[in-house]
Every structure is written in C-alpha cells, then in structure tokens.
Coordinates of C-alpha atoms in Angstrom, one line a residue:
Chain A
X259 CA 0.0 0.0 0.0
X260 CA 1.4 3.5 -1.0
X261 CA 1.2 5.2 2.2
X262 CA 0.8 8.9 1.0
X263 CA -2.5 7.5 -1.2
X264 CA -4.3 6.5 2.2
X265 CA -6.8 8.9 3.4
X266 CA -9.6 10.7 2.4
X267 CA -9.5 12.0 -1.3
X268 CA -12.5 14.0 -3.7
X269 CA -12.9 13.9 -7.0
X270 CA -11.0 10.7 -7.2
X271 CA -13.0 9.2 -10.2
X272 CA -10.4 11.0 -12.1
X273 CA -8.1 12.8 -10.1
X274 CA -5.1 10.7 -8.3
X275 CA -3.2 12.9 -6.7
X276 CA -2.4 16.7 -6.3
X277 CA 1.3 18.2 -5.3
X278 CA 2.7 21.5 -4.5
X279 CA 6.1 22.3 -4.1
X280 CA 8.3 25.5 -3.6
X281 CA 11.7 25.8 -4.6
X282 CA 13.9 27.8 -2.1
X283 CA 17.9 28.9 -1.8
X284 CA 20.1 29.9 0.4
X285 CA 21.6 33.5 -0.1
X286 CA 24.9 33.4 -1.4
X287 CA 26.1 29.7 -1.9
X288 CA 26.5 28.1 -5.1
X289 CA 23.3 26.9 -6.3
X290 CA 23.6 22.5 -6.7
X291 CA 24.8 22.3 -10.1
X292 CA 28.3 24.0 -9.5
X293 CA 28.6 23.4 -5.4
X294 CA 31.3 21.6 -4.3
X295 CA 31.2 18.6 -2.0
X296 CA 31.7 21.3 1.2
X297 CA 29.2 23.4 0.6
X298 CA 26.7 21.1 -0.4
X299 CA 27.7 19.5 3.2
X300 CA 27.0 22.8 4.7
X301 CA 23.5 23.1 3.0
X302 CA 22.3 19.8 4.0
X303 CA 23.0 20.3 7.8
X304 CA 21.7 23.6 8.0
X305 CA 18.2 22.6 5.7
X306 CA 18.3 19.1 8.3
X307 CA 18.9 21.8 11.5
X308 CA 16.0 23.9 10.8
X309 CA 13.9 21.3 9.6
X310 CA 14.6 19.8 13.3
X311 CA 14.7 22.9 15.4
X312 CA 11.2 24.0 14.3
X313 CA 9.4 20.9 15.5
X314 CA 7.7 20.2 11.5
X315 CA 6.8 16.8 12.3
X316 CA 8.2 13.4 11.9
X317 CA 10.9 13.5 9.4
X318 CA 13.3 11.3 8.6
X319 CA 16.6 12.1 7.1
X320 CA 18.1 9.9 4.0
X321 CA 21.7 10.9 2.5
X322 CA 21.3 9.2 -1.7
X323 CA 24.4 8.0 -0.9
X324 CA 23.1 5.3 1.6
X325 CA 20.6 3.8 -0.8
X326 CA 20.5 1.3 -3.3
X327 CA 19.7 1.5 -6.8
X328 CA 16.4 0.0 -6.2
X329 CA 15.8 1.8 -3.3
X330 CA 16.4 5.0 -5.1
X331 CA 13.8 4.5 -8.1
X332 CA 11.4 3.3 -5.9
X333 CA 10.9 6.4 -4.4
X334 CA 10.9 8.1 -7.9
X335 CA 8.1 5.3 -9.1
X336 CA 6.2 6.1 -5.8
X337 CA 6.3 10.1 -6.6
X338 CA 8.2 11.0 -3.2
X339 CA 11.4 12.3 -5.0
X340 CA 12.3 13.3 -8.4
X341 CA 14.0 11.7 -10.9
X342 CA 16.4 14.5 -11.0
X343 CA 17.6 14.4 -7.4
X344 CA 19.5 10.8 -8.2
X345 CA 21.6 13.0 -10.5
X346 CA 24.1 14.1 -7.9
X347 CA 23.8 11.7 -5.2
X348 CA 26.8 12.4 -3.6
X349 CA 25.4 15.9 -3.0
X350 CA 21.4 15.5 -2.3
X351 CA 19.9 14.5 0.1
X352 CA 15.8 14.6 1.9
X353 CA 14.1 14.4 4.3
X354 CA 10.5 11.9 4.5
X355 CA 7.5 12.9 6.7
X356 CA 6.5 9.3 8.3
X357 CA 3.1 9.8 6.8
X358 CA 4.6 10.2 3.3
X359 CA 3.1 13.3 2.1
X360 CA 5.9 15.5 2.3
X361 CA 9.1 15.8 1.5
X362 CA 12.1 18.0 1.7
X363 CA 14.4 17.6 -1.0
X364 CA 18.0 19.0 -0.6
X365 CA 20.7 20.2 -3.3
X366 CA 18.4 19.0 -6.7
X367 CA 18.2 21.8 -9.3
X368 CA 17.8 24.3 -6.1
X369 CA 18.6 24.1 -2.2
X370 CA 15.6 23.1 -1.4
X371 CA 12.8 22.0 -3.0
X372 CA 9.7 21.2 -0.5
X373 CA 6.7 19.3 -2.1
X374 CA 3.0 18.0 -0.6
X375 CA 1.3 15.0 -2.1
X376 CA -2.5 14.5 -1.2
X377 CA -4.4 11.9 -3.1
X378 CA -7.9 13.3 -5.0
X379 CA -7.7 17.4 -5.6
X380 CA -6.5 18.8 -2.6
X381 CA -4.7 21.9 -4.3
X382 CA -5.3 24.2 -1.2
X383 CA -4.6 22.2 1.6
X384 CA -1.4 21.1 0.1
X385 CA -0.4 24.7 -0.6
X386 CA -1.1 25.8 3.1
X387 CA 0.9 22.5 4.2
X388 CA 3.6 23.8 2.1
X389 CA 3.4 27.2 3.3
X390 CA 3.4 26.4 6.4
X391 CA 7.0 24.6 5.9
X392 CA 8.2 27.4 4.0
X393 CA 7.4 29.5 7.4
X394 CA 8.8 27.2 9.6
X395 CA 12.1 26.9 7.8
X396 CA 12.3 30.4 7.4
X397 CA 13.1 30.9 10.9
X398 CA 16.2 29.5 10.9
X399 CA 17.4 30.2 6.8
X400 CA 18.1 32.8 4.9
X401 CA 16.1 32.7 1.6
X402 CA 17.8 34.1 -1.3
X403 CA 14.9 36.9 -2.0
X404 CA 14.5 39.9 -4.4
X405 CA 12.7 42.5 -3.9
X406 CA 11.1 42.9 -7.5
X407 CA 12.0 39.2 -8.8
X408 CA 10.9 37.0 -5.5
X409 CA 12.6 34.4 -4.4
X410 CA 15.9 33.7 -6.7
X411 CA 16.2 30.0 -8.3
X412 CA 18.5 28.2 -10.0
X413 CA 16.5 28.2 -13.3
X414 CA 14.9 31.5 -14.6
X415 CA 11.9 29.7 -15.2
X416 CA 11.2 29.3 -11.3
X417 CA 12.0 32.3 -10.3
X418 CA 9.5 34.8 -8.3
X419 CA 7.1 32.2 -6.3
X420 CA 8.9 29.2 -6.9
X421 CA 5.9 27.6 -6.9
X422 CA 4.3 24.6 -8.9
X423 CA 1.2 22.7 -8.5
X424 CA 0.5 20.0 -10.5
X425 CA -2.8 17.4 -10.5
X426 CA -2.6 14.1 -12.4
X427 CA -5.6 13.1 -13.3
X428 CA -7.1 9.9 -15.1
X429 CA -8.5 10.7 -17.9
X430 CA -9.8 7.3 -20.4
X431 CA -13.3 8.7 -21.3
X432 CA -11.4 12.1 -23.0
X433 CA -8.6 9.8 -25.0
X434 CA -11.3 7.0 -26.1
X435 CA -13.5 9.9 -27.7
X436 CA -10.4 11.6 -29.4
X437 CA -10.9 14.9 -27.6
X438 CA -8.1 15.3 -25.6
X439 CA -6.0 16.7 -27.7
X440 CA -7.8 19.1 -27.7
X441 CA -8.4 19.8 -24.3
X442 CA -4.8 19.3 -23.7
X443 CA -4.2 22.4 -26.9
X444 CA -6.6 24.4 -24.4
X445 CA -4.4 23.6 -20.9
X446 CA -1.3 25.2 -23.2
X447 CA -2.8 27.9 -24.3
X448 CA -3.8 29.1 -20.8
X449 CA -0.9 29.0 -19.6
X450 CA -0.8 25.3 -17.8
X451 CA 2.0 22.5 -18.6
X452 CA 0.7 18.6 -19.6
X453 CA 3.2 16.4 -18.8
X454 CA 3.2 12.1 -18.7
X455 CA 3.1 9.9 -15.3
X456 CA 6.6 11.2 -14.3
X457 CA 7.4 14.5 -15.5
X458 CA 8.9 16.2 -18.5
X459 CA 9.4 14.0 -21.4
X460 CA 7.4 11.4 -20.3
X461 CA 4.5 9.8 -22.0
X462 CA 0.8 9.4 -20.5
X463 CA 1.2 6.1 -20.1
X464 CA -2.2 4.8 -18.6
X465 CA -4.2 7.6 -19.6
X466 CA -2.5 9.7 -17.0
X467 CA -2.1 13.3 -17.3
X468 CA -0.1 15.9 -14.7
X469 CA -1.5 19.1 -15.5
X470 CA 0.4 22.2 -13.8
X471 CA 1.3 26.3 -13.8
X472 CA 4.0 26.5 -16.3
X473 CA 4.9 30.5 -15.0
X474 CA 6.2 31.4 -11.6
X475 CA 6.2 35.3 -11.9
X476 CA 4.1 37.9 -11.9
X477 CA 1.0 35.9 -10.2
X478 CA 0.3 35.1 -6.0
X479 CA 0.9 31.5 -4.5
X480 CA -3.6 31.8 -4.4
X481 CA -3.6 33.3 -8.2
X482 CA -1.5 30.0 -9.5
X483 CA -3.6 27.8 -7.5
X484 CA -7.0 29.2 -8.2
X485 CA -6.7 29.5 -11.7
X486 CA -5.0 25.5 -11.8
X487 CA -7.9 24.4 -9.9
X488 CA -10.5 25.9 -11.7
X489 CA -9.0 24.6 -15.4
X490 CA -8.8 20.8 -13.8
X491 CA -11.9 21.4 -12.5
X492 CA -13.7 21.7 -16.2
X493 CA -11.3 18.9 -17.5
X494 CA -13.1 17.1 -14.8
X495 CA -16.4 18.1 -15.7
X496 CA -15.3 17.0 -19.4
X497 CA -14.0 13.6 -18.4
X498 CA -17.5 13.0 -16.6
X499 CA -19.6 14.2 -19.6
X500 CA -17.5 12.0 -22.1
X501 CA -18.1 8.9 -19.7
X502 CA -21.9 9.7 -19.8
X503 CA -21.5 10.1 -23.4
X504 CA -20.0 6.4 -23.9
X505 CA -22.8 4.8 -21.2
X506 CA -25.3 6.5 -23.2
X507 CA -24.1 5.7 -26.7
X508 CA -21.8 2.6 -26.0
X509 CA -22.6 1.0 -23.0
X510 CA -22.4 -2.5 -24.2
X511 CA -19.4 -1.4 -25.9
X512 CA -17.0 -0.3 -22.9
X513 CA -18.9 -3.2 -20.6
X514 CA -17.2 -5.3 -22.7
X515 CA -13.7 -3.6 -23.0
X516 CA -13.5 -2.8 -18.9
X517 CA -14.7 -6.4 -18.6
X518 CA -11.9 -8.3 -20.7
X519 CA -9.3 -6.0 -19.3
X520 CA -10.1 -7.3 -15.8
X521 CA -10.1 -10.9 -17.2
X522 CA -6.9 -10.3 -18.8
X523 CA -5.4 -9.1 -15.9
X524 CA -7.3 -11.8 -13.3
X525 CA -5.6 -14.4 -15.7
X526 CA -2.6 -13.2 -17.7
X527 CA 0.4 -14.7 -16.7
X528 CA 3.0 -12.4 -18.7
X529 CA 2.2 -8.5 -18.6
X530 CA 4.6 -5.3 -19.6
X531 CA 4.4 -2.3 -17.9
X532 CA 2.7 -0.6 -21.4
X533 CA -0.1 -3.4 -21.4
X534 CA -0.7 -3.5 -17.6
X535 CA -1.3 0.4 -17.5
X536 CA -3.8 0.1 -20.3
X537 CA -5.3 -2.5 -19.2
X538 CA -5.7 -0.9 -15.1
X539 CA -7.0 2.3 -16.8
X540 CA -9.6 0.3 -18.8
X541 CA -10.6 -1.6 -14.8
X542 CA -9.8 2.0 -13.5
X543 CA -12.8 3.7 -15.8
X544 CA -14.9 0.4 -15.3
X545 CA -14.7 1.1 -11.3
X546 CA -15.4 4.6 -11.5
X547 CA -18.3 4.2 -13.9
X548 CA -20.0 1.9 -11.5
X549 CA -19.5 -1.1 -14.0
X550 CA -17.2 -3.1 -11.5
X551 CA -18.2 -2.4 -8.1
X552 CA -16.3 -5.6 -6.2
X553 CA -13.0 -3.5 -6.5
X554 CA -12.1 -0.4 -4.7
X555 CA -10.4 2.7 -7.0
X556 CA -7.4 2.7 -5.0
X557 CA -6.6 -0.8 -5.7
X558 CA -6.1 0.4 -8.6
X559 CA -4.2 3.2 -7.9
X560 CA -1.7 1.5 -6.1
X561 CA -1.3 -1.3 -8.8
X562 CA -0.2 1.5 -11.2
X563 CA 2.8 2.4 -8.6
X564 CA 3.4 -1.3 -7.5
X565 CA 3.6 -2.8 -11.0
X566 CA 6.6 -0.1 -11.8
X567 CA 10.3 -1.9 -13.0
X568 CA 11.7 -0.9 -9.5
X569 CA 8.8 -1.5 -7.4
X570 CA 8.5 -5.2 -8.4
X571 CA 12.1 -5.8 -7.6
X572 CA 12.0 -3.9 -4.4
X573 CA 9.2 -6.1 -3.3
X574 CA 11.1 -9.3 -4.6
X575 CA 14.5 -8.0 -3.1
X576 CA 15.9 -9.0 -5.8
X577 CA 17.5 -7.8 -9.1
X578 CA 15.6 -9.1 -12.5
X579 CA 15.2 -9.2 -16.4
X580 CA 12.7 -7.7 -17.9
X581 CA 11.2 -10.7 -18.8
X582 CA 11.1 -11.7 -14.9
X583 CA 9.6 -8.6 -14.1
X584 CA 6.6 -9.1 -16.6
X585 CA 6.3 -12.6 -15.0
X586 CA 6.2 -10.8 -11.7
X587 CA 4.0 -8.1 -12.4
X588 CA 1.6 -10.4 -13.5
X589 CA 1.8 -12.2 -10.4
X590 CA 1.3 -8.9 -8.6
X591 CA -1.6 -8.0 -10.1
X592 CA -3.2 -11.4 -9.8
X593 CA -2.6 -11.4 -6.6
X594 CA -4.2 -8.0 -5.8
X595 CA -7.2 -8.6 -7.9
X596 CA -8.3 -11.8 -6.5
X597 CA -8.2 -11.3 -3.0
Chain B
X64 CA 21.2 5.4 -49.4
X65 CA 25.5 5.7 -48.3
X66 CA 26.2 7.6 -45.6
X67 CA 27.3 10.7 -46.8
X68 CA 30.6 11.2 -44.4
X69 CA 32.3 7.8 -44.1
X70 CA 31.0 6.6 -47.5
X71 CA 30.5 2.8 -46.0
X72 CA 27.4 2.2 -43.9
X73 CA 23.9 3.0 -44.7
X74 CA 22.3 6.4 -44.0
X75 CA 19.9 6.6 -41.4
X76 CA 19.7 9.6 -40.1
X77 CA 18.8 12.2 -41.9
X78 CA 18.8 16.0 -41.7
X79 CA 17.3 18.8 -43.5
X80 CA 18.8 22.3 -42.7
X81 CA 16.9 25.6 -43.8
X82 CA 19.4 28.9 -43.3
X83 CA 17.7 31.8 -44.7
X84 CA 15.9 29.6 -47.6
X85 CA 18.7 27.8 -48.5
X86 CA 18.0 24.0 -48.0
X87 CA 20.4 21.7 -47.1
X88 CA 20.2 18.1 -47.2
X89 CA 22.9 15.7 -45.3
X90 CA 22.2 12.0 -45.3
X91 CA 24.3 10.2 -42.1
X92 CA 25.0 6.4 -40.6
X93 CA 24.3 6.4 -36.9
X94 CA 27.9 6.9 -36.1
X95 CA 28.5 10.3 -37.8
X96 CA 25.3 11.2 -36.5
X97 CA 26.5 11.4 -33.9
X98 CA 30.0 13.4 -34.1
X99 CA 27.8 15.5 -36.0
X100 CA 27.2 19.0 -33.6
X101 CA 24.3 19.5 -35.5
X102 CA 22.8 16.7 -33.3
X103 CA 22.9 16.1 -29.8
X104 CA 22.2 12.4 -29.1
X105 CA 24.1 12.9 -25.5
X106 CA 21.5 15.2 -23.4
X107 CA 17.7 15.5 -25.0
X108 CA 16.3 18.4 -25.5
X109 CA 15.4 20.8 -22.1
X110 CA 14.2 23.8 -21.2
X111 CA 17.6 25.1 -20.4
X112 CA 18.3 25.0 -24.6
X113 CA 15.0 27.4 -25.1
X114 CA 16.5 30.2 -22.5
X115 CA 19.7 30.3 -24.1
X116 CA 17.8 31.0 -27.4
X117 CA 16.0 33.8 -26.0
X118 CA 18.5 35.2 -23.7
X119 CA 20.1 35.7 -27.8
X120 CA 16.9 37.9 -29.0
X121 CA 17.3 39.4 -25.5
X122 CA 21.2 40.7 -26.9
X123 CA 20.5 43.3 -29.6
X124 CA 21.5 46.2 -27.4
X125 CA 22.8 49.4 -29.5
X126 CA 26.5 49.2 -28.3
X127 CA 28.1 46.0 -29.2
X128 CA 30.6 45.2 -26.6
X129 CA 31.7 41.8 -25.6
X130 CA 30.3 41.5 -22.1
X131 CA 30.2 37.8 -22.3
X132 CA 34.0 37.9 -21.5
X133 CA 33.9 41.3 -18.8
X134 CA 31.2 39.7 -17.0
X135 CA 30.9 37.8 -14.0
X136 CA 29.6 36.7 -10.7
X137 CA 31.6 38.1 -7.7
X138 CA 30.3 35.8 -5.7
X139 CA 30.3 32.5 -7.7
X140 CA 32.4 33.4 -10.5
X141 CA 30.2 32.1 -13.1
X142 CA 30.1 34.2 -16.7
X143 CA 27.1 35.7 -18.5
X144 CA 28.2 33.5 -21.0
X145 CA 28.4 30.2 -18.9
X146 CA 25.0 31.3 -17.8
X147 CA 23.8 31.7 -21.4
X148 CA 25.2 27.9 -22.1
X149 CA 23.6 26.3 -19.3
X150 CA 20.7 28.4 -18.7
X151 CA 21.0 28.2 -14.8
X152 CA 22.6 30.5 -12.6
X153 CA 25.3 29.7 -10.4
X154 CA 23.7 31.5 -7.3
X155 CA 21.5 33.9 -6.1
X156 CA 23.8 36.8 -6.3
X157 CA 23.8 36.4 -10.5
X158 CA 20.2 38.0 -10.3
X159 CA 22.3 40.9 -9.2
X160 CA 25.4 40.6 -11.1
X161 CA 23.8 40.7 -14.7
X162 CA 20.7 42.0 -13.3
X163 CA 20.7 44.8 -16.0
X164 CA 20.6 41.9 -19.4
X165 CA 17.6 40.2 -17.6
X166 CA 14.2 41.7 -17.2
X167 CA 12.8 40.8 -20.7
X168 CA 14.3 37.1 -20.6
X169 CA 11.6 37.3 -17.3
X170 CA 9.3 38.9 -19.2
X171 CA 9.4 36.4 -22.6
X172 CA 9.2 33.6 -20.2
X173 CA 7.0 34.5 -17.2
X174 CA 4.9 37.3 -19.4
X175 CA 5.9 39.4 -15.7
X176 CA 8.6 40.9 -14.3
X177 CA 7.6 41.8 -10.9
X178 CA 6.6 39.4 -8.1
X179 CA 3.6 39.7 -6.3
X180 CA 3.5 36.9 -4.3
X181 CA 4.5 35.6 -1.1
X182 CA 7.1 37.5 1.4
X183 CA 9.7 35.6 3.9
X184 CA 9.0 37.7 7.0
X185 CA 12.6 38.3 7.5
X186 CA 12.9 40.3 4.1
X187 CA 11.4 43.2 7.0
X188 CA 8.3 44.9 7.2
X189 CA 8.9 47.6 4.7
X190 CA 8.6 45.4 1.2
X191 CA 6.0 43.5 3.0
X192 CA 3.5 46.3 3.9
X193 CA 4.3 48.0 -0.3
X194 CA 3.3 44.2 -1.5
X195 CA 0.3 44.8 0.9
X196 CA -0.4 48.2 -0.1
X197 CA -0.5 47.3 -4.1
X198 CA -2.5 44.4 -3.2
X199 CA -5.0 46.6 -1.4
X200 CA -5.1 49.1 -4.3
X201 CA -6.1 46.1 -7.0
X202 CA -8.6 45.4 -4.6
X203 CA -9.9 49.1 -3.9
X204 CA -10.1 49.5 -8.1
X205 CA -12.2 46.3 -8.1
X206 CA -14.7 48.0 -5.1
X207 CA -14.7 51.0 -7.7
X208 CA -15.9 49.4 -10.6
X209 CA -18.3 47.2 -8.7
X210 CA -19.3 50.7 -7.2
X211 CA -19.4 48.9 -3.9
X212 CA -18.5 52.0 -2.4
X213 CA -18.4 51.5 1.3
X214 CA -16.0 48.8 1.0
X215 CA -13.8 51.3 -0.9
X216 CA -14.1 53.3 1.8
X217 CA -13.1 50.7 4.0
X218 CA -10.1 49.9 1.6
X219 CA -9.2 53.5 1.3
X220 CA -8.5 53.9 5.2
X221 CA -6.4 50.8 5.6
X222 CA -4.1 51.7 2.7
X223 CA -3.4 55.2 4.1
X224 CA -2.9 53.4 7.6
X225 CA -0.2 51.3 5.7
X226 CA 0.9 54.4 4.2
X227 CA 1.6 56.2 6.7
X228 CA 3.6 53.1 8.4
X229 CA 5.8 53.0 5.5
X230 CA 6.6 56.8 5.5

C-alpha cells in the first residue's frame, strides 16, 4: 500500500493525486549544479537543522548515498522524490515525513525543494501545508529573496514564487472519444504544462495526465492555485460528460472492454508495464463508472505504482530481467485482484 | 542510401537544414550522426536550450561590446556566458550581477517581471507592507468598478494606515 494514497480524497474518479512544491535557496552559496562537496555538506546540515529545530513533524533524514539503486527508483516510481535528485547523489539529500506526504528535498536543481502529495484534488490544503514549511524553515534560513523578482532559483523559469502545482488526473473517457488533444491544446494555451506519469518528457502512459502552472512570476501562490484548480476542475467536468457520453451511446461497448481488461489481468500470466497500464486504466474507468463495483479505486491506484520496473524488484528483493519482471507483475496483479 | 561522411554504412539519419531559404540536405549512418554538432544524441532536448535561445533575441543592445567575457559573478564566478550555455545560474547573487541583461528574458518567459507573491517575514516589514499596499489598491479599483463604495471606503483607510507606516 502507498502510504501517502491512504486517506480521504475528492474527486478521485479521475483525479489521483495533487502536489505543491516550492523551490527555495540559500543566499549566497553556489546553487547545486556548480557546489562543491563542502558546501553542499554545509546546505544539508543547516536545511536538516532547521527542519529539526522548528518541530515540522516526523521527518526522517536519508543521504542518496546510503541507498540502493532500487531503493532510489522506488521512491521516484512512488512520486516521493524526483528523478532529478538521483543525479548528484553524492550531493542530495531529503528528508520523509513518516506519513509520506511531504518531502524535503535538498541540493536538486535548487537548495531546497519542499513538495506535498494529497491523493484526490487537494490543491489548497497542500499549498497551506507547504506554506506552512516554507514559514517554519524560514526561521532558521536565509532565503535568497528579491525584492522585485521574489525568491531567486537556479532556473529562470522558477524564479518569483517558486511555486508549482501540479494534478494528475485519469482521464480514459477524454482519449477514447479523441478529444483530448484538444483539451490538452486548451491547458497550453492558458498557460498550464501537460506532462506524462513522471514528469517532463514522459509519455501518459495509462491515460494519465499531470497538469500544472508552467509561469512562476508575476501571479500570487492563491492566483496560481486558483486558476489551476479551476481549469482541472472543467477537464473534470469534461471527463465525466465523455463517460456519460459512452454509457449513453456505448454502453455495451465499454462493458465489454473494462470487462476483458479485468479478465486479462485476473488471468494473464505475462504482462509489460505498457499493457498492464492500459489495461488498469480500462478496470480504472470500469470502477469509476459503476460497471465493476467488487473492487475499490485505490486498488487500482496503487497497482499503477506497485507494477513499476523498481517496485516489483524492491518487493522481490531481488534484481531481474525484464522478462522476470513481466512474469512478476503479472503475479502482482493477480494477486491484488483476486483477494 | 550511403552515408554521406564515411561513405561505408547505410544512412539513417537524416537532416534537413533551412538557413535563410537555403535547403540543405545531409544524409548520415548512426555513427557520424552522432560526431555531427548539429545533433545532440548525448543530453535531450530541455528547457535550459529554449533560455539560451531567447536570452540571444534578448542581446540586440545598440553598443556592441563583448560583455560575455567582462562579465561575471563576484560571488560564484560564473560568466554571462556560462550562464547563457547552461541556462542556470550559479547562485542567487547572479540575479544581481547581470541583473541589467535580464528583465525581458523574465518577461518572454513568465509574461511578468515583478513578483507579487508571497514574502519571507525576514525580508522586514517595509517590502512587505508596499506588496500589501498594491495588493489593497487592485482590490480598492475592483470596489470602484463594482461601485461597492463602502467597501472602498473601508479599503481607502487601511491603505493610508499602511501608508503612513511605510513613510
């Protein structure tokens, strides 16, 4: 069970997950990408110290360069770290809130870069949980902060709020009827980024779209996340519309597609990653829409975490082939199903 | 089709260069491909390639002298020009060092170049009560053209209160 998914969630017919994070710096020290070993020593005790003074919670501290491989893209597969934080392990460095939902990431592309993951669409709350780090940390850093730019990040393209928000929603109904192009060509041109599963240049494997503020300047932390909610909020009302649309028109239709993807994946005994995700988003829309109701949504969404390359060997403590891991994940997924 | 570098293995990459109108067609194996600079196999694409791209439309400035080699960070020592390459700075005190080449790359990429957002408590009261005052002002402008006048009276006494704080 992914322990960040537990809890309460809305919206969670199509929404998985919502995450904020800020991106923060110390004044004066080299920013990650040209710090030496020294200073990056120096961030990481003083981010750890603060972190630890102000009494934010349980957090654990992990240095990258006490994990494993596995151990490492696990937490990439499970969305509690980025993918470009194993870059520079000898340098980075976070810190793990025991329930999961936040995280404290040292020396990626900035200093620090604090994120909150809620299951369903939780924009808010997960901004004011952010904030509320942000605050606390504040006490004992000095954030590198500009008058007229905001706070000062490694990439331009941060700078000001350092903010971004980001939903991933599920969205099967919108890709079967061809129109989510373009609602996708609409997200762009109001400002918002679509991204894949996990993060730039990835594809949408699953039908699985992350949908966040592309611009940091110019707009207040409430501005970004107002005008973020209320575009997913319409691609949510679109989603529910096209799944209407299909029960109306093709009901017999998608009963039939959601009902051999389950039997496929009750029997198969071989799966890749790309034919398990279709396959879960096909039981994933069949759950949703009331067509399955013996299986629980978030079943699901864990499945689409657990069946991950590094996930499956984690939970096998093992290295394998591919071929193993197909053998494996069908296992998994029988397994889960099943029971 | 033969490569046309190394004249032995078959093309398969293949590249179509417009410069001004003029076309330009190469035909390459895999392995001049990629000694080729006009691809980069190594590190995909990235956002980091688009900055440098406009921090060049950004450069047409009337006197043409060679800043990329004059400047640099005091502080980290990295040059306009390094930060052109990469398209990151090398820390926060480059916002200040080439502060004067940057306000329209913020503007092409943000569409803003002033921050209106949040405030670390320690950058003193002063900037936060001016954020607070501008903030109020949008507000009172609103009140205005909703003609929901008391509240713009309301609006109106709290900003001269901050006013008068600031002065």
């Amino acid at each position: 069970m992914i322990k960040w998914l537990k809890g309460d969630a809305t919206d969670k017919d199509v929404v998985i997950s919502s995450r904020v994070r800020l991106a923060r710096n110390l004044e004066n020290i080299k920013f990650p990408s040209i710090m030496d070993s020294e200073q990056s020593m120096e961030v990481i005790k003083k981010v750890k110290e603060a972190v630890y003074d102000n009494d934010m919670g349980d957090f654990s501290f992990y240095s990258l360069k006490d994990l494993n491989e596995i151990d490492k893209k696990v937490l990439v597969e499970e969305h509690l770290i980025s993918l470009s934080l194993l870059e520079t392990p000898d340098k980075s460095a976070f810190l793990l809130r025991n329930d999961y939902k936040s995280t404290i990431m040292i020396n990626e592309e900035d200093h620090i870069r604090m994120q909150v993951l809620l299951p369903g669409l939780d924009l808010e709350k997960g901004f004011d949980l952010c904030n509320k780090e942000d605050d606390m940390l504040e006490n004992n850093l000095k954030f590198a902060f500009d008058e007229k730019l905001g706070y000062l990040t490694s990439c331009p393209t941060n700078v000001g709020t350092g903010l971004r928000a980001s939903v991933m929603l599920h969205l099967p109904a919108l890709v079967m009827t061809g129109q989510v192009n373009r609602v996708l060509q609409a997200v762009n041109q109001v400002g918002l980024t679509v991204r894949g599963l996990y993060g730039e240049g990835t594809d949408a494997l699953g039908n699985l779209f992350q949908i966040s503020n592309q611009t940091t300047l110019g707009k207040s932390e409430e501005e970004i996340i107002k005008k973020l909610k209320n575009i997913v909020l319409q691609i949510i009302a679109k989603e529910r519309m096209s799944r209407k649309g299909l029960l109306n028109s093709k009901k017999l239709e998608i009963e039939d597609k959601v009902f051999r993807s389950l039997g496929v994946l009750k029997n198969a005994r071989i799966l890749t990653s790309k034919e398990a995700m279709k396959l879960l988003s096909n039981v994933r829309l069949g759950i949703a829409m009331d067509i399955i109701n013996k299986l629980d949504i978030n079943t699901i969404n864990n499945l689409m975490i657990n069946i991950q390359p590094s996930s499956i060997q984690k939970k096998l403590n093992k290295e394998l082939t591919p071929k193993d891991r197909d053998i494996k994940r069908a296992d998994i997924i029988r397994e889960a199903l099943i029971n | 089709m033969i490569c046309d570098e190394c004249g032995k293995n078959s093309a398969t990459v293949h590249l179509t260069k417009i410069v001004n109108g003029q076309k330009n067609e190469v035909h390459l194996c895999e392995e001049c491909a990629k000694k080729n600079k006009d691809f980069d196999f190594e590190s995909p694409f990235s956002i980091h390639h688009f900055l440098s791209g406009l921090l060049d439309n950004v450069q047409d400035e009337p006197m043409k002298v060679n800043y990329n080699t004059i400047e640099k960070c005091e502080n980290c020592d990295m040059s306009y020009s390094e930060f052109k390459q990469s398209g990151r700075f090398g820390c926060s005190e480059c916002y200040k060092q080439f502060n004067n080449r940057l306000g329209p790359l913020f503007k092409q990429i943000h569409g803003h170049e002033k921050h209106t957002g949040k405030v670390p408590k320690r950058a003193g009261g002063e900037i936060r009560i001016k954020k607070e005052i501008e903030n109020l002002k949008k507000k009172l402008d609103m009140a205005v053209k909703k003609e929901e006048f008391e509240k713009a009276a309301e609006l109106r006494d709290k900003i001269k209160e901050l006013e008068s704080e600031v002065k």
